[in-house]
Every structure is written in structure tokens, then in C-alpha cells.
Amino acid sequence: MPPAVIIPTYNESDNIEILAREILALPIGAHIIVVDDNSPDGTGALVDSIAAREPRVHAVHRPAKLGLGTAHIAGVRRAFSLDLDPIVTMDADFSHHPCYIPDLLTGLGRFDVMIGSRYVPGGGTRFFSIKRQIFSHGANTFARLMLGLAATDCTAGFRAYRRSVLE
């Protein structure tokens, strides 16, 4: 089965077409599921125009900004309905580059979940403001301590899952 790449969006019209083009060019046959929360900048309409030209692009339109977690759930449900597996999640702002998607998918040969971390050798947060860096480090420290997790990037939006884990 081909993989799904789920991308929640809100006001990402500057990035979404370039991001979609880069994902579609990868040699993995991925489908893209964009979950747009009624972006005032026209992101949803732009995704519709891309989907009209490219059958591997799918739009999920939501009536308002309903949150990242529920956007991921809506995207996963669409991926299930299209019988796609595995499932990748990523942000539309290029905080993670799509060229790393094949590496995440390769890792699923050994693991059920792969995290594209910013806090490993070769990772980074060069587009993060100081405030966002402090918030990210604080949120990760809190999650690790409260949940007893070993992962150093619990807040990463760039992940790959085997479908069976999400089911």
C-alpha cells in the first residue's frame, strides 16, 4: 500500500504547493492528505486546485480552527478510508524537510513509530524564534518527566506510524 502524508494547515498558502510538489516527487508513491481548518488565506482552495490536477492529493475541509490533534485524527480517518499505510504526519511550514520521509518509512521496518526529531545530530530549529525554542524545550522536558518517556522530541509533528499502531 502507498503511504499517506497528513498535513494539517491553517494559513499555509505560501508553502503548501511547494511542499506538495516535493512530496509527490519522492520515489515512494505517497498520497497527501491536507486537513485545512478554513484558512482565511485560501489554503483550502489552493489544495482543491492541486487535487484537481493530482489524484494523490486529498483535501479535508473543516469549518474552523479546531486544533492540531483533531486535524491529525481527521487525516488518519481519511488515510484509513483510502486504505493507505503507513502514515506520516508533518507540518506545512518546512520545519521538517520532506526529503526525510523515505528515511522515516525505512525505519518502520524495525519500529512501529518513527520520530523525525529536531534534537538529534543533524537536526535543528534554525527557523524557531528564541521564544519557540524555549517553549519546545520546556514542553519536551515536561512530557518526558510526567510520562516517563525516553524520546527527546515528544512534541515533534514529523512522525511515521504503522497503520496497525493507529488502529
CSV table of N, CA and C in Angstrom, one decimal:
chain,number,residue,atom,x,y,z
A,1,MET,N,0.8,-1.2,0.0
A,1,MET,CA,0.0,0.0,0.0
A,1,MET,C,0.9,1.2,0.0
A,2,PRO,N,0.4,2.3,-0.6
A,2,PRO,CA,1.2,3.5,-0.6
A,2,PRO,C,1.1,4.2,0.7
A,3,PRO,N,2.1,5.0,1.1
A,3,PRO,CA,2.0,5.8,2.4
A,3,PRO,C,1.1,7.0,2.2
A,4,ALA,N,0.6,7.5,3.3
A,4,ALA,CA,-0.1,8.8,3.4
A,4,ALA,C,0.8,9.8,4.1
A,5,VAL,N,0.7,11.0,3.7
A,5,VAL,CA,1.4,12.1,4.4
A,5,VAL,C,0.3,13.1,4.8
A,6,ILE,N,0.0,13.2,6.1
A,6,ILE,CA,-1.0,14.0,6.6
A,6,ILE,C,-0.4,15.4,7.0
A,7,ILE,N,-1.0,16.5,6.4
A,7,ILE,CA,-0.5,17.8,6.7
A,7,ILE,C,-1.7,18.7,7.2
A,8,PRO,N,-1.7,19.0,8.5
A,8,PRO,CA,-2.7,19.9,9.0
A,8,PRO,C,-2.3,21.4,8.5
A,9,THR,N,-3.3,22.2,8.1
A,9,THR,CA,-2.9,23.5,7.7
A,9,THR,C,-3.9,24.6,8.3
A,10,TYR,N,-3.3,25.7,8.5
A,10,TYR,CA,-4.0,26.9,8.7
A,10,TYR,C,-3.1,28.1,8.2
A,11,ASN,N,-3.6,28.7,7.2
A,11,ASN,CA,-2.8,29.8,6.6
A,11,ASN,C,-1.5,29.4,6.1
A,12,GLU,N,-1.4,28.4,5.3
A,12,GLU,CA,-0.2,27.9,4.7
A,12,GLU,C,-0.1,28.0,3.2
A,13,SER,N,-0.8,29.0,2.6
A,13,SER,CA,-0.9,29.1,1.2
A,13,SER,C,0.5,29.4,0.6
A,14,ASP,N,1.4,30.0,1.3
A,14,ASP,CA,2.8,30.2,0.8
A,14,ASP,C,3.6,29.0,0.7
A,15,ASN,N,3.3,27.9,1.4
A,15,ASN,CA,4.1,26.7,1.5
A,15,ASN,C,3.5,25.5,0.8
A,16,ILE,N,2.2,25.4,0.8
A,16,ILE,CA,1.5,24.1,0.6
A,16,ILE,C,1.8,23.6,-0.8
A,17,GLU,N,1.8,24.4,-1.8
A,17,GLU,CA,2.1,23.9,-3.2
A,17,GLU,C,3.5,23.4,-3.4
A,18,ILE,N,4.5,24.1,-2.8
A,18,ILE,CA,5.9,23.7,-2.9
A,18,ILE,C,6.0,22.4,-2.1
A,19,LEU,N,5.5,22.3,-0.9
A,19,LEU,CA,5.6,21.1,-0.1
A,19,LEU,C,5.0,19.9,-0.8
A,20,ALA,N,3.8,20.1,-1.4
A,20,ALA,CA,3.1,19.0,-2.1
A,20,ALA,C,4.0,18.6,-3.3
A,21,ARG,N,4.5,19.5,-4.0
A,21,ARG,CA,5.3,19.1,-5.2
A,21,ARG,C,6.6,18.3,-4.7
A,22,GLU,N,7.2,18.7,-3.6
A,22,GLU,CA,8.4,18.0,-3.2
A,22,GLU,C,8.0,16.6,-2.7
A,23,ILE,N,6.9,16.4,-2.0
A,23,ILE,CA,6.4,15.1,-1.5
A,23,ILE,C,6.1,14.2,-2.7
A,24,LEU,N,5.3,14.7,-3.6
A,24,LEU,CA,4.9,13.9,-4.8
A,24,LEU,C,6.1,13.5,-5.6
A,25,ALA,N,7.2,14.2,-5.6
A,25,ALA,CA,8.4,13.9,-6.4
A,25,ALA,C,9.2,12.8,-5.7
A,26,LEU,N,9.0,12.5,-4.5
A,26,LEU,CA,9.7,11.4,-3.8
A,26,LEU,C,9.4,10.1,-4.4
A,27,PRO,N,10.3,9.2,-4.5
A,27,PRO,CA,10.1,7.9,-5.1
A,27,PRO,C,9.3,6.9,-4.2
A,28,ILE,N,8.3,7.3,-3.5
A,28,ILE,CA,7.6,6.4,-2.6
A,28,ILE,C,6.1,6.3,-2.9
A,29,GLY,N,5.6,7.1,-3.9
A,29,GLY,CA,4.2,7.0,-4.3
A,29,GLY,C,3.2,7.5,-3.3
A,30,ALA,N,3.6,8.4,-2.4
A,30,ALA,CA,2.8,8.9,-1.3
A,30,ALA,C,1.6,9.6,-1.8
A,31,HIS,N,0.5,9.5,-1.0
A,31,HIS,CA,-0.7,10.3,-1.1
A,31,HIS,C,-0.6,11.4,-0.1
A,32,ILE,N,-1.0,12.6,-0.4
A,32,ILE,CA,-1.0,13.7,0.6
A,32,ILE,C,-2.4,14.0,1.0
A,33,ILE,N,-2.6,14.1,2.3
A,33,ILE,CA,-3.9,14.4,2.9
A,33,ILE,C,-3.8,15.7,3.6
A,34,VAL,N,-4.3,16.8,3.1
A,34,VAL,CA,-4.2,18.1,3.7
A,34,VAL,C,-5.5,18.3,4.5
A,35,VAL,N,-5.4,18.6,5.8
A,35,VAL,CA,-6.6,18.9,6.6
A,35,VAL,C,-6.5,20.4,6.9
A,36,ASP,N,-7.4,21.1,6.2
A,36,ASP,CA,-7.4,22.6,6.4
A,36,ASP,C,-8.5,23.1,7.2
A,37,ASP,N,-8.2,23.9,8.2
A,37,ASP,CA,-9.2,24.5,9.1
A,37,ASP,C,-9.7,25.8,8.7
A,38,ASN,N,-10.2,25.8,7.5
A,38,ASN,CA,-10.9,27.0,6.9
A,38,ASN,C,-9.9,28.2,6.9
A,39,SER,N,-8.8,28.1,6.4
A,39,SER,CA,-7.7,29.1,6.4
A,39,SER,C,-8.2,30.3,5.6
A,40,PRO,N,-8.2,31.5,6.3
A,40,PRO,CA,-8.6,32.7,5.6
A,40,PRO,C,-7.7,33.1,4.4
A,41,ASP,N,-6.5,32.6,4.3
A,41,ASP,CA,-5.6,32.9,3.2
A,41,ASP,C,-5.9,32.1,2.0
A,42,GLY,N,-6.9,31.2,2.0
A,42,GLY,CA,-7.2,30.5,0.8
A,42,GLY,C,-6.4,29.1,0.6
A,43,THR,N,-5.8,28.7,1.7
A,43,THR,CA,-5.1,27.4,1.6
A,43,THR,C,-6.0,26.3,1.1
A,44,GLY,N,-7.2,26.2,1.7
A,44,GLY,CA,-8.1,25.1,1.3
A,44,GLY,C,-8.4,25.1,-0.2
A,45,ALA,N,-8.7,26.3,-0.8
A,45,ALA,CA,-9.0,26.4,-2.2
A,45,ALA,C,-7.8,26.0,-3.0
A,46,LEU,N,-6.6,26.4,-2.6
A,46,LEU,CA,-5.4,26.1,-3.3
A,46,LEU,C,-5.2,24.6,-3.3
A,47,VAL,N,-5.4,23.9,-2.2
A,47,VAL,CA,-5.3,22.4,-2.1
A,47,VAL,C,-6.3,21.8,-3.1
A,48,ASP,N,-7.5,22.3,-3.1
A,48,ASP,CA,-8.5,21.8,-4.1
A,48,ASP,C,-8.0,21.9,-5.5
A,49,SER,N,-7.3,23.0,-5.8
A,49,SER,CA,-6.8,23.1,-7.2
A,49,SER,C,-5.7,22.1,-7.5
A,50,ILE,N,-4.9,21.9,-6.5
A,50,ILE,CA,-3.8,20.9,-6.6
A,50,ILE,C,-4.4,19.5,-6.8
A,51,ALA,N,-5.4,19.2,-6.0
A,51,ALA,CA,-6.1,17.9,-6.0
A,51,ALA,C,-6.8,17.7,-7.3
A,52,ALA,N,-7.3,18.7,-8.0
A,52,ALA,CA,-7.9,18.6,-9.3
A,52,ALA,C,-7.0,18.1,-10.3
A,53,ARG,N,-5.7,18.5,-10.2
A,53,ARG,CA,-4.6,18.1,-11.1
A,53,ARG,C,-3.9,16.8,-10.7
A,54,GLU,N,-3.9,16.5,-9.5
A,54,GLU,CA,-3.1,15.3,-8.9
A,54,GLU,C,-4.0,14.4,-8.1
A,55,PRO,N,-4.3,13.2,-8.5
A,55,PRO,CA,-5.2,12.3,-7.8
A,55,PRO,C,-4.6,11.8,-6.5
A,56,ARG,N,-3.3,12.0,-6.2
A,56,ARG,CA,-2.7,11.6,-4.9
A,56,ARG,C,-2.8,12.7,-3.9
A,57,VAL,N,-3.5,13.8,-4.2
A,57,VAL,CA,-3.7,14.9,-3.2
A,57,VAL,C,-5.2,14.9,-2.8
A,58,HIS,N,-5.4,14.9,-1.5
A,58,HIS,CA,-6.8,14.8,-1.0
A,58,HIS,C,-6.9,15.9,0.1
A,59,ALA,N,-8.1,16.6,0.0
A,59,ALA,CA,-8.4,17.7,0.9
A,59,ALA,C,-9.5,17.3,1.9
A,60,VAL,N,-9.2,17.6,3.1
A,60,VAL,CA,-10.2,17.5,4.2
A,60,VAL,C,-10.5,18.9,4.7
A,61,HIS,N,-11.7,19.4,4.5
A,61,HIS,CA,-12.0,20.8,4.9
A,61,HIS,C,-12.8,20.8,6.2
A,62,ARG,N,-12.4,21.6,7.1
A,62,ARG,CA,-13.1,21.7,8.4
A,62,ARG,C,-13.6,23.1,8.5
A,63,PRO,N,-14.6,23.3,9.2
A,63,PRO,CA,-15.3,24.6,9.2
A,63,PRO,C,-14.6,25.8,10.0
A,64,ALA,N,-13.7,25.4,10.9
A,64,ALA,CA,-13.0,26.4,11.7
A,64,ALA,C,-11.7,25.8,12.2
A,65,LYS,N,-10.9,26.7,12.9
A,65,LYS,CA,-9.7,26.2,13.5
A,65,LYS,C,-10.1,25.3,14.7
A,66,LEU,N,-9.9,24.0,14.6
A,66,LEU,CA,-10.4,23.1,15.6
A,66,LEU,C,-9.3,22.4,16.3
A,67,GLY,N,-8.0,22.7,16.0
A,67,GLY,CA,-6.9,22.1,16.8
A,67,GLY,C,-6.1,21.1,16.0
A,68,LEU,N,-4.9,21.0,16.4
A,68,LEU,CA,-3.9,20.1,15.7
A,68,LEU,C,-4.3,18.6,16.0
A,69,GLY,N,-4.6,18.3,17.2
A,69,GLY,CA,-4.9,16.9,17.5
A,69,GLY,C,-6.1,16.3,16.7
A,70,THR,N,-7.1,17.1,16.6
A,70,THR,CA,-8.3,16.6,15.9
A,70,THR,C,-8.0,16.7,14.4
A,71,ALA,N,-7.1,17.6,13.9
A,71,ALA,CA,-6.8,17.6,12.5
A,71,ALA,C,-6.0,16.3,12.2
A,72,HIS,N,-5.2,15.8,13.0
A,72,HIS,CA,-4.5,14.6,12.8
A,72,HIS,C,-5.5,13.4,12.8
A,73,ILE,N,-6.4,13.4,13.7
A,73,ILE,CA,-7.4,12.3,13.7
A,73,ILE,C,-8.2,12.3,12.4
A,74,ALA,N,-8.6,13.5,11.9
A,74,ALA,CA,-9.4,13.6,10.6
A,74,ALA,C,-8.5,13.1,9.5
A,75,GLY,N,-7.2,13.4,9.5
A,75,GLY,CA,-6.3,12.9,8.4
A,75,GLY,C,-6.2,11.4,8.5
A,76,VAL,N,-6.0,10.9,9.7
A,76,VAL,CA,-5.8,9.4,9.8
A,76,VAL,C,-7.1,8.7,9.3
A,77,ARG,N,-8.3,9.2,9.7
A,77,ARG,CA,-9.5,8.6,9.2
A,77,ARG,C,-9.6,8.6,7.7
A,78,ARG,N,-9.2,9.7,7.1
A,78,ARG,CA,-9.2,9.7,5.6
A,78,ARG,C,-8.2,8.7,5.1
A,79,ALA,N,-7.0,8.6,5.7
A,79,ALA,CA,-6.0,7.7,5.2
A,79,ALA,C,-6.6,6.2,5.3
A,80,PHE,N,-7.2,6.0,6.4
A,80,PHE,CA,-7.8,4.6,6.6
A,80,PHE,C,-8.9,4.4,5.5
A,81,SER,N,-9.7,5.4,5.2
A,81,SER,CA,-10.7,5.2,4.2
A,81,SER,C,-10.1,5.0,2.8
A,82,LEU,N,-8.9,5.5,2.6
A,82,LEU,CA,-8.2,5.3,1.3
A,82,LEU,C,-7.3,4.1,1.3
A,83,ASP,N,-7.3,3.4,2.4
A,83,ASP,CA,-6.5,2.2,2.6
A,83,ASP,C,-5.0,2.4,2.4
A,84,LEU,N,-4.5,3.5,3.0
A,84,LEU,CA,-3.1,3.9,2.9
A,84,LEU,C,-2.4,3.4,4.2
A,85,ASP,N,-1.1,3.0,4.0
A,85,ASP,CA,-0.3,2.5,5.1
A,85,ASP,C,1.1,2.5,4.5
A,86,PRO,N,2.1,3.0,5.3
A,86,PRO,CA,2.0,3.7,6.6
A,86,PRO,C,1.5,5.1,6.5
A,87,ILE,N,1.5,5.8,7.7
A,87,ILE,CA,1.0,7.1,7.8
A,87,ILE,C,2.1,8.0,8.4
A,88,VAL,N,2.3,9.1,7.7
A,88,VAL,CA,3.3,10.1,8.1
A,88,VAL,C,2.5,11.4,8.5
A,89,THR,N,2.9,12.1,9.5
A,89,THR,CA,2.4,13.4,9.8
A,89,THR,C,3.5,14.4,9.8
A,90,MET,N,3.2,15.6,9.3
A,90,MET,CA,4.2,16.7,9.2
A,90,MET,C,3.5,18.0,9.1
A,91,ASP,N,4.2,19.1,9.5
A,91,ASP,CA,3.7,20.4,9.4
A,91,ASP,C,4.0,20.9,8.0
A,92,ALA,N,3.3,22.0,7.7
A,92,ALA,CA,3.4,22.5,6.3
A,92,ALA,C,4.4,23.6,6.2
A,93,ASP,N,5.1,24.0,7.4
A,93,ASP,CA,6.0,25.1,7.4
A,93,ASP,C,7.4,24.8,7.1
A,94,PHE,N,7.7,23.6,6.6
A,94,PHE,CA,9.1,23.2,6.4
A,94,PHE,C,10.0,23.2,7.6
A,95,SER,N,9.3,23.1,8.8
A,95,SER,CA,10.2,22.9,10.0
A,95,SER,C,10.8,21.5,9.9
A,96,HIS,N,10.3,20.6,9.1
A,96,HIS,CA,11.0,19.4,8.8
A,96,HIS,C,10.9,19.2,7.3
A,97,HIS,N,12.0,18.9,6.7
A,97,HIS,CA,12.0,18.8,5.2
A,97,HIS,C,11.5,17.4,4.7
A,98,PRO,N,10.6,17.5,3.7
A,98,PRO,CA,10.1,16.2,3.2
A,98,PRO,C,11.1,15.2,2.6
A,99,CYS,N,12.3,15.6,2.3
A,99,CYS,CA,13.3,14.7,1.8
A,99,CYS,C,13.6,13.6,2.8
A,100,TYR,N,13.2,13.8,4.1
A,100,TYR,CA,13.5,12.8,5.1
A,100,TYR,C,12.4,11.8,5.3
A,101,ILE,N,11.3,11.9,4.6
A,101,ILE,CA,10.2,11.0,4.7
A,101,ILE,C,10.6,9.6,4.3
A,102,PRO,N,11.4,9.3,3.3
A,102,PRO,CA,11.8,8.0,3.0
A,102,PRO,C,12.6,7.3,4.2
A,103,ASP,N,13.4,8.1,4.8
A,103,ASP,CA,14.2,7.6,6.0
A,103,ASP,C,13.2,7.2,7.1
A,104,LEU,N,12.2,8.0,7.4
A,104,LEU,CA,11.2,7.6,8.4
A,104,LEU,C,10.5,6.3,8.0
A,105,LEU,N,10.1,6.2,6.7
A,105,LEU,CA,9.5,4.9,6.3
A,105,LEU,C,10.4,3.7,6.4
A,106,THR,N,11.6,3.9,6.1
A,106,THR,CA,12.6,2.8,6.2
A,106,THR,C,12.7,2.3,7.6
A,107,GLY,N,12.7,3.3,8.6
A,107,GLY,CA,12.7,2.9,10.0
A,107,GLY,C,11.6,2.1,10.4
A,108,LEU,N,10.4,2.2,9.8
A,108,LEU,CA,9.3,1.4,10.1
A,108,LEU,C,9.5,-0.1,9.9
A,109,GLY,N,10.6,-0.4,9.2
A,109,GLY,CA,10.9,-1.8,9.0
A,109,GLY,C,11.3,-2.4,10.3
A,110,ARG,N,11.8,-1.6,11.3
A,110,ARG,CA,12.2,-2.1,12.6
A,110,ARG,C,11.4,-1.6,13.7
A,111,PHE,N,10.7,-0.5,13.6
A,111,PHE,CA,10.0,0.1,14.7
A,111,PHE,C,8.5,0.4,14.2
A,112,ASP,N,7.6,0.5,15.2
A,112,ASP,CA,6.2,0.8,14.9
A,112,ASP,C,6.0,2.3,14.7
A,113,VAL,N,6.8,3.1,15.3
A,113,VAL,CA,6.7,4.6,15.2
A,113,VAL,C,8.1,5.2,15.0
A,114,MET,N,8.2,6.1,14.1
A,114,MET,CA,9.5,6.8,13.9
A,114,MET,C,9.2,8.3,14.2
A,115,ILE,N,10.1,9.0,14.9
A,115,ILE,CA,10.0,10.4,15.1
A,115,ILE,C,11.1,11.1,14.4
A,116,GLY,N,10.8,12.1,13.6
A,116,GLY,CA,11.7,12.9,12.9
A,116,GLY,C,12.1,14.1,13.8
A,117,SER,N,13.1,13.9,14.7
A,117,SER,CA,13.4,14.8,15.8
A,117,SER,C,14.3,15.9,15.3
A,118,ARG,N,14.0,17.1,15.9
A,118,ARG,CA,14.9,18.2,15.8
A,118,ARG,C,16.1,18.2,16.7
A,119,TYR,N,16.0,17.3,17.7
A,119,TYR,CA,17.0,17.3,18.7
A,119,TYR,C,18.0,16.1,18.7
A,120,VAL,N,18.4,15.8,17.5
A,120,VAL,CA,19.4,14.7,17.3
A,120,VAL,C,20.5,15.3,16.4
A,121,PRO,N,21.7,14.7,16.3
A,121,PRO,CA,22.7,15.2,15.4
A,121,PRO,C,22.1,15.3,14.0
A,122,GLY,N,22.4,16.5,13.4
A,122,GLY,CA,21.8,16.7,12.1
A,122,GLY,C,20.5,17.4,12.1
A,123,GLY,N,19.8,17.4,13.2
A,123,GLY,CA,18.5,18.1,13.4
A,123,GLY,C,18.7,19.5,13.7
A,124,GLY,N,17.7,20.3,13.9
A,124,GLY,CA,17.8,21.7,14.2
A,124,GLY,C,16.5,22.4,14.3
A,125,THR,N,16.6,23.6,14.8
A,125,THR,CA,15.5,24.5,14.9
A,125,THR,C,15.8,25.9,14.4
A,126,ARG,N,16.5,26.0,13.2
A,126,ARG,CA,17.0,27.2,12.8
A,126,ARG,C,16.0,28.3,12.5
A,127,PHE,N,14.7,27.9,12.2
A,127,PHE,CA,13.7,28.8,11.9
A,127,PHE,C,12.9,29.2,13.1
A,128,PHE,N,13.2,28.6,14.3
A,128,PHE,CA,12.5,28.9,15.5
A,128,PHE,C,13.0,30.1,16.2
A,129,SER,N,12.0,30.9,16.7
A,129,SER,CA,12.4,32.1,17.5
A,129,SER,C,12.9,31.6,18.8
A,130,ILE,N,13.6,32.4,19.5
A,130,ILE,CA,14.0,32.1,20.9
A,130,ILE,C,12.9,31.6,21.7
A,131,LYS,N,11.8,32.4,21.7
A,131,LYS,CA,10.6,32.0,22.4
A,131,LYS,C,10.1,30.6,22.1
A,132,ARG,N,10.0,30.3,20.8
A,132,ARG,CA,9.6,28.9,20.4
A,132,ARG,C,10.5,27.9,20.8
A,133,GLN,N,11.9,28.1,20.8
A,133,GLN,CA,12.8,27.2,21.3
A,133,GLN,C,12.7,26.9,22.7
A,134,ILE,N,12.5,27.9,23.5
A,134,ILE,CA,12.3,27.8,25.0
A,134,ILE,C,11.0,27.0,25.3
A,135,PHE,N,10.0,27.3,24.6
A,135,PHE,CA,8.7,26.6,24.8
A,135,PHE,C,8.9,25.1,24.4
A,136,SER,N,9.5,24.9,23.3
A,136,SER,CA,9.7,23.5,22.8
A,136,SER,C,10.5,22.7,23.8
A,137,HIS,N,11.6,23.2,24.3
A,137,HIS,CA,12.4,22.5,25.2
A,137,HIS,C,11.7,22.3,26.5
A,138,GLY,N,10.9,23.3,27.0
A,138,GLY,CA,10.1,23.1,28.2
A,138,GLY,C,9.0,22.1,28.1
A,139,ALA,N,8.3,22.1,26.9
A,139,ALA,CA,7.3,21.1,26.7
A,139,ALA,C,7.8,19.7,26.6
A,140,ASN,N,9.0,19.5,26.0
A,140,ASN,CA,9.6,18.2,25.9
A,140,ASN,C,10.1,17.7,27.3
A,141,THR,N,10.7,18.6,28.0
A,141,THR,CA,11.1,18.2,29.4
A,141,THR,C,9.9,17.8,30.2
A,142,PHE,N,8.9,18.6,30.2
A,142,PHE,CA,7.6,18.3,30.9
A,142,PHE,C,7.1,16.9,30.5
A,143,ALA,N,7.0,16.7,29.2
A,143,ALA,CA,6.4,15.4,28.7
A,143,ALA,C,7.3,14.2,29.2
A,144,ARG,N,8.6,14.4,29.0
A,144,ARG,CA,9.5,13.3,29.4
A,144,ARG,C,9.3,13.0,30.9
A,145,LEU,N,9.3,14.0,31.8
A,145,LEU,CA,9.2,13.8,33.2
A,145,LEU,C,7.9,13.3,33.6
A,146,MET,N,6.8,13.8,33.1
A,146,MET,CA,5.5,13.4,33.5
A,146,MET,C,5.0,12.1,33.0
A,147,LEU,N,5.5,11.7,31.8
A,147,LEU,CA,5.1,10.5,31.2
A,147,LEU,C,6.2,9.4,31.2
A,148,GLY,N,7.3,9.7,31.7
A,148,GLY,CA,8.4,8.8,31.8
A,148,GLY,C,8.9,8.3,30.4
A,149,LEU,N,8.9,9.2,29.5
A,149,LEU,CA,9.3,8.9,28.1
A,149,LEU,C,10.8,9.0,27.9
A,150,ALA,N,11.4,8.2,27.0
A,150,ALA,CA,12.8,8.3,26.7
A,150,ALA,C,13.0,9.3,25.5
A,151,ALA,N,12.0,9.5,24.7
A,151,ALA,CA,12.1,10.3,23.5
A,151,ALA,C,12.5,11.7,23.9
A,152,THR,N,13.4,12.3,23.1
A,152,THR,CA,13.8,13.7,23.4
A,152,THR,C,13.0,14.7,22.7
A,153,ASP,N,12.2,14.3,21.7
A,153,ASP,CA,11.4,15.3,21.0
A,153,ASP,C,9.9,14.8,21.0
A,154,CYS,N,9.3,14.9,22.1
A,154,CYS,CA,7.9,14.4,22.2
A,154,CYS,C,6.9,15.3,21.5
A,155,THR,N,7.3,16.5,21.2
A,155,THR,CA,6.4,17.5,20.5
A,155,THR,C,6.6,17.5,19.0
A,156,ALA,N,7.4,16.7,18.5
A,156,ALA,CA,7.7,16.7,17.0
A,156,ALA,C,6.4,16.4,16.2
A,157,GLY,N,6.1,17.1,15.2
A,157,GLY,CA,5.0,16.9,14.3
A,157,GLY,C,5.4,16.0,13.2
A,158,PHE,N,6.6,15.6,13.1
A,158,PHE,CA,7.1,14.8,11.9
A,158,PHE,C,7.3,13.4,12.4
A,159,ARG,N,6.3,12.5,12.1
A,159,ARG,CA,6.3,11.2,12.6
A,159,ARG,C,5.8,10.2,11.5
A,160,ALA,N,6.2,9.0,11.6
A,160,ALA,CA,5.7,7.9,10.8
A,160,ALA,C,5.2,6.8,11.7
A,161,TYR,N,4.0,6.2,11.3
A,161,TYR,CA,3.4,5.2,12.1
A,161,TYR,C,3.0,4.0,11.2
A,162,ARG,N,3.1,2.8,11.7
A,162,ARG,CA,2.5,1.7,11.0
A,162,ARG,C,1.0,1.9,11.3
A,163,ARG,N,0.2,1.6,10.3
A,163,ARG,CA,-1.2,1.7,10.4
A,163,ARG,C,-1.8,1.0,11.6
A,164,SER,N,-1.3,-0.2,11.8
A,164,SER,CA,-1.7,-1.1,12.9
A,164,SER,C,-1.6,-0.4,14.3
A,165,VAL,N,-0.6,0.4,14.4
A,165,VAL,CA,-0.4,1.1,15.7
A,165,VAL,C,-1.6,2.1,15.9
A,166,LEU,N,-2.0,2.8,14.9
A,166,LEU,CA,-3.1,3.8,15.0
A,166,LEU,C,-4.4,3.2,15.1
A,167,GLU,N,-4.6,2.0,14.5
A,167,GLU,CA,-5.9,1.3,14.5
A,167,GLU,C,-6.1,0.9,16.0
